[in-house]
Amino acid sequence: MLEAKTLIKICGITTIKQALDIAELGIDAIGVISIKESPRYVPHKNKEEIFRNLKKFFPETKRVSVIKNLPIEQICTNFTKSENTLQLHGDEDLSFCKSLKSQLPQIELWKAFRVKDISSMNGIESFSKYIDKVLLDSWNKETYGGSGIRIQANYLKDIKFSKPWFLAGGISIEWVKEILENIKPDGIDISSSIEISPGIKDIEKIKELIEVIKK
């Protein structure tokens, strides 16, 4: 895995080859989007194939299914085979997370929170008993993720959660140094700024990202 303490998740992977190429670089987590309206959406069968290959060749890389506002029954049926992590990226509330965690204790559960203003930070810590990681993403009325919009920096001052947290939303190589020096998240979640086109990543940019973090 990466020598740097900051964890890296590359999200929006759409092909087996890219998943394996990226995992080989030592990335900590790879996310596949299971939200149909996303331009990076991957059908269930294809997602299973991507994750089966990752599990075989890079078992230490977390395999993250990104889902939004699905019934618990559907999650338990469709998202417990090839992934080992679920990222809830919708409006799932505290009782939902509690119930899901009790039914799927073997699955690592991440919860994304869309930060519109400073009040969006209220109540996040109350989820800590039932989730494994917090992910802070920017708010956008058009989409639940992958917009490339940053969270305002003043909303991220002196953040302390009892669970590790990832920063998402407009993460770029140019911004990473400032993030590590001033915001200090446990991990970063990056997608659109390292793409050639939606769902197709630029491997050279990912290598550059890793080098910036290691330094």
Coordinates of C-alpha atoms in Angstrom, one line a residue:
M1 CA 0.0 0.0 0.0
L2 CA 1.0 3.6 -0.2
E3 CA 3.7 4.8 2.2
A4 CA 1.9 8.1 2.8
K5 CA -0.5 8.2 5.7
T6 CA -3.2 9.9 3.6
L7 CA -5.5 7.3 2.1
I8 CA -6.5 7.6 -1.5
K9 CA -9.8 6.4 -3.1
I10 CA -10.2 6.7 -6.9
C11 CA -13.9 6.7 -7.7
G12 CA -15.8 6.2 -10.9
I13 CA -13.9 3.3 -12.4
T14 CA -15.7 1.7 -15.3
T15 CA -13.3 -1.0 -16.7
I16 CA -11.5 -4.0 -15.4
K17 CA -8.2 -2.9 -17.0
Q18 CA -8.2 0.5 -15.4
A19 CA -9.2 -1.0 -12.0
L20 CA -6.2 -3.3 -12.1
D21 CA -3.8 -0.7 -13.4
I22 CA -4.9 1.7 -10.7
A23 CA -4.8 -0.9 -7.9
E24 CA -1.2 -1.8 -9.0
L25 CA -0.2 1.7 -8.1
G26 CA -1.0 1.1 -4.5
I27 CA -4.3 3.0 -4.2
D28 CA -6.2 2.2 -1.0
A29 CA -9.7 2.0 -2.4
I30 CA -11.5 1.9 -5.8
G31 CA -15.1 3.0 -6.2
V32 CA -17.6 1.8 -8.8
I33 CA -20.7 3.9 -9.3
S34 CA -24.0 1.9 -9.0
I35 CA -26.2 5.0 -9.5
K36 CA -28.0 4.9 -12.8
E37 CA -28.1 8.6 -13.5
S38 CA -24.4 9.0 -13.1
P39 CA -22.3 9.3 -16.3
R40 CA -19.9 6.9 -14.6
Y41 CA -22.6 4.3 -13.9
V42 CA -21.5 0.6 -14.3
P43 CA -24.2 -2.1 -14.7
H44 CA -24.4 -4.7 -11.9
K45 CA -22.8 -7.5 -14.0
N46 CA -19.9 -5.4 -15.1
K47 CA -19.3 -4.2 -11.5
E48 CA -19.2 -7.7 -10.3
E49 CA -16.5 -8.5 -12.9
I50 CA -14.4 -5.5 -11.9
F51 CA -14.6 -6.4 -8.2
R52 CA -13.9 -10.1 -8.8
N53 CA -10.7 -9.3 -10.6
L54 CA -9.7 -6.8 -7.9
K55 CA -10.3 -9.4 -5.2
K56 CA -8.2 -11.9 -7.0
F57 CA -5.2 -9.8 -7.9
F58 CA -5.3 -7.0 -5.3
P59 CA -7.3 -8.3 -2.3
E60 CA -6.0 -5.5 0.0
T61 CA -7.6 -2.7 -2.2
K62 CA -11.0 -1.8 -0.8
R63 CA -13.8 -2.5 -3.3
V64 CA -16.4 0.2 -2.9
S65 CA -19.9 0.2 -4.4
V66 CA -21.3 3.7 -4.4
I67 CA -25.1 3.6 -4.0
K68 CA -27.9 6.1 -3.3
N69 CA -31.3 5.9 -1.6
L70 CA -31.9 2.2 -2.1
P71 CA -34.1 0.0 0.1
I72 CA -32.2 -2.1 2.6
E73 CA -33.6 -5.3 1.1
Q74 CA -32.3 -4.4 -2.3
I75 CA -28.9 -3.6 -0.9
C76 CA -28.7 -6.9 1.0
T77 CA -29.6 -8.8 -2.1
N78 CA -27.4 -7.1 -4.7
F79 CA -24.4 -5.6 -2.9
T80 CA -22.9 -8.2 -0.7
K81 CA -21.0 -10.5 -3.1
S82 CA -18.0 -8.9 -4.7
E83 CA -17.6 -5.6 -2.8
N84 CA -16.3 -5.3 0.8
T85 CA -17.4 -1.7 1.2
L86 CA -20.6 0.2 0.7
Q87 CA -20.6 4.0 0.2
L88 CA -24.1 5.5 0.9
H89 CA -24.2 8.7 -1.2
G90 CA -27.8 9.7 -0.8
D91 CA -30.1 10.9 1.9
E92 CA -29.8 7.8 4.1
D93 CA -30.6 8.8 7.8
L94 CA -29.3 7.6 11.1
S95 CA -31.9 4.8 11.5
F96 CA -31.2 3.5 8.0
C97 CA -27.4 3.3 8.7
K98 CA -28.1 1.6 12.0
S99 CA -30.4 -1.0 10.4
L100 CA -28.1 -1.6 7.5
K101 CA -25.0 -2.1 9.7
S102 CA -26.8 -4.6 11.9
Q103 CA -27.8 -6.6 8.8
L104 CA -24.5 -6.4 7.1
P105 CA -21.9 -6.3 9.9
Q106 CA -19.2 -7.9 7.6
I107 CA -19.4 -4.9 5.1
E108 CA -17.5 -1.7 5.8
L109 CA -20.0 1.1 5.6
W110 CA -19.1 4.6 4.5
K111 CA -21.6 7.5 4.6
A112 CA -21.3 10.6 2.4
F113 CA -22.6 13.9 3.6
R114 CA -23.2 16.8 1.1
V115 CA -21.9 20.0 2.6
K116 CA -24.0 23.0 1.5
D117 CA -23.1 25.3 4.4
I118 CA -21.7 25.2 7.9
S119 CA -24.9 23.8 9.3
S120 CA -24.5 20.7 7.1
M121 CA -21.8 19.6 9.5
N122 CA -24.2 19.3 12.4
G123 CA -25.2 15.8 13.4
I124 CA -22.6 13.9 11.4
E125 CA -20.8 12.6 14.5
S126 CA -24.1 10.9 15.6
F127 CA -23.6 8.4 12.7
S128 CA -20.3 7.3 14.1
K129 CA -21.7 4.2 15.9
Y130 CA -23.0 2.8 12.7
I131 CA -20.6 3.7 10.0
D132 CA -16.9 3.1 9.5
K133 CA -15.9 6.2 7.6
V134 CA -17.3 9.7 6.9
L135 CA -17.0 11.2 3.4
L136 CA -17.6 14.9 3.0
D137 CA -18.7 15.9 -0.5
S138 CA -19.8 19.2 -2.0
W139 CA -23.4 20.0 -2.4
N140 CA -24.8 20.5 -5.9
K141 CA -28.5 20.7 -6.8
E142 CA -27.9 18.9 -10.1
T143 CA -26.0 15.9 -8.8
Y144 CA -25.1 13.9 -5.7
G145 CA -21.4 13.6 -6.7
G146 CA -18.8 13.9 -9.4
S147 CA -19.6 17.6 -10.0
G148 CA -16.0 18.8 -9.5
I149 CA -17.2 21.5 -7.1
R150 CA -15.2 22.1 -3.9
I151 CA -16.5 22.5 -0.4
Q152 CA -15.8 26.0 0.9
A153 CA -12.6 25.8 2.9
N154 CA -14.0 27.7 5.9
Y155 CA -16.5 24.8 6.5
L156 CA -13.5 22.4 6.9
K157 CA -11.6 24.1 9.7
D158 CA -10.8 22.0 12.8
I159 CA -12.8 19.0 11.8
K160 CA -12.8 16.2 14.3
F161 CA -14.8 12.9 13.9
S162 CA -14.4 9.8 15.9
K163 CA -14.2 7.8 12.6
P164 CA -11.7 8.4 9.8
W165 CA -13.0 10.9 7.2
F166 CA -12.4 11.4 3.5
L167 CA -12.6 14.7 1.6
A168 CA -14.3 14.7 -1.8
G169 CA -15.6 17.3 -4.2
G170 CA -13.3 19.0 -6.7
I171 CA -10.1 17.4 -5.5
S172 CA -7.3 18.2 -7.9
I173 CA -3.6 17.6 -7.9
E174 CA -3.1 21.3 -7.6
W175 CA -5.2 21.5 -4.4
V176 CA -3.8 18.4 -2.7
K177 CA -0.8 20.1 -1.1
E178 CA -3.1 22.7 0.6
I179 CA -5.5 20.0 1.6
L180 CA -2.8 18.0 3.4
E181 CA -1.2 21.0 5.1
N182 CA -4.4 22.9 6.2
I183 CA -7.4 20.5 6.2
K184 CA -5.6 17.2 7.0
P185 CA -8.3 14.6 6.2
D186 CA -7.6 10.9 6.7
G187 CA -8.2 10.3 3.0
I188 CA -9.1 11.9 -0.3
D189 CA -11.6 10.8 -2.8
I190 CA -10.8 11.9 -6.3
S191 CA -12.6 11.3 -9.6
S192 CA -13.3 13.9 -12.3
S193 CA -10.1 15.9 -12.2
I194 CA -8.0 12.9 -13.1
E195 CA -10.2 11.8 -16.1
I196 CA -9.7 11.9 -19.8
S197 CA -13.5 11.5 -20.1
P198 CA -16.2 10.5 -17.6
G199 CA -15.2 7.1 -16.2
I200 CA -11.9 6.9 -18.0
K201 CA -9.0 7.8 -15.8
D202 CA -5.6 9.3 -16.7
I203 CA -3.1 6.9 -15.2
E204 CA -0.3 9.4 -15.5
K205 CA -2.3 11.9 -13.4
I206 CA -2.9 9.3 -10.8
K207 CA 0.8 8.6 -10.6
E208 CA 1.4 12.4 -10.2
L209 CA -1.2 12.5 -7.4
I210 CA 0.6 9.7 -5.5
E211 CA 3.9 11.5 -5.8
V212 CA 2.5 14.8 -4.5
I213 CA 1.1 13.0 -1.5
K214 CA 4.2 11.1 -0.8
K215 CA 6.2 14.3 -0.7

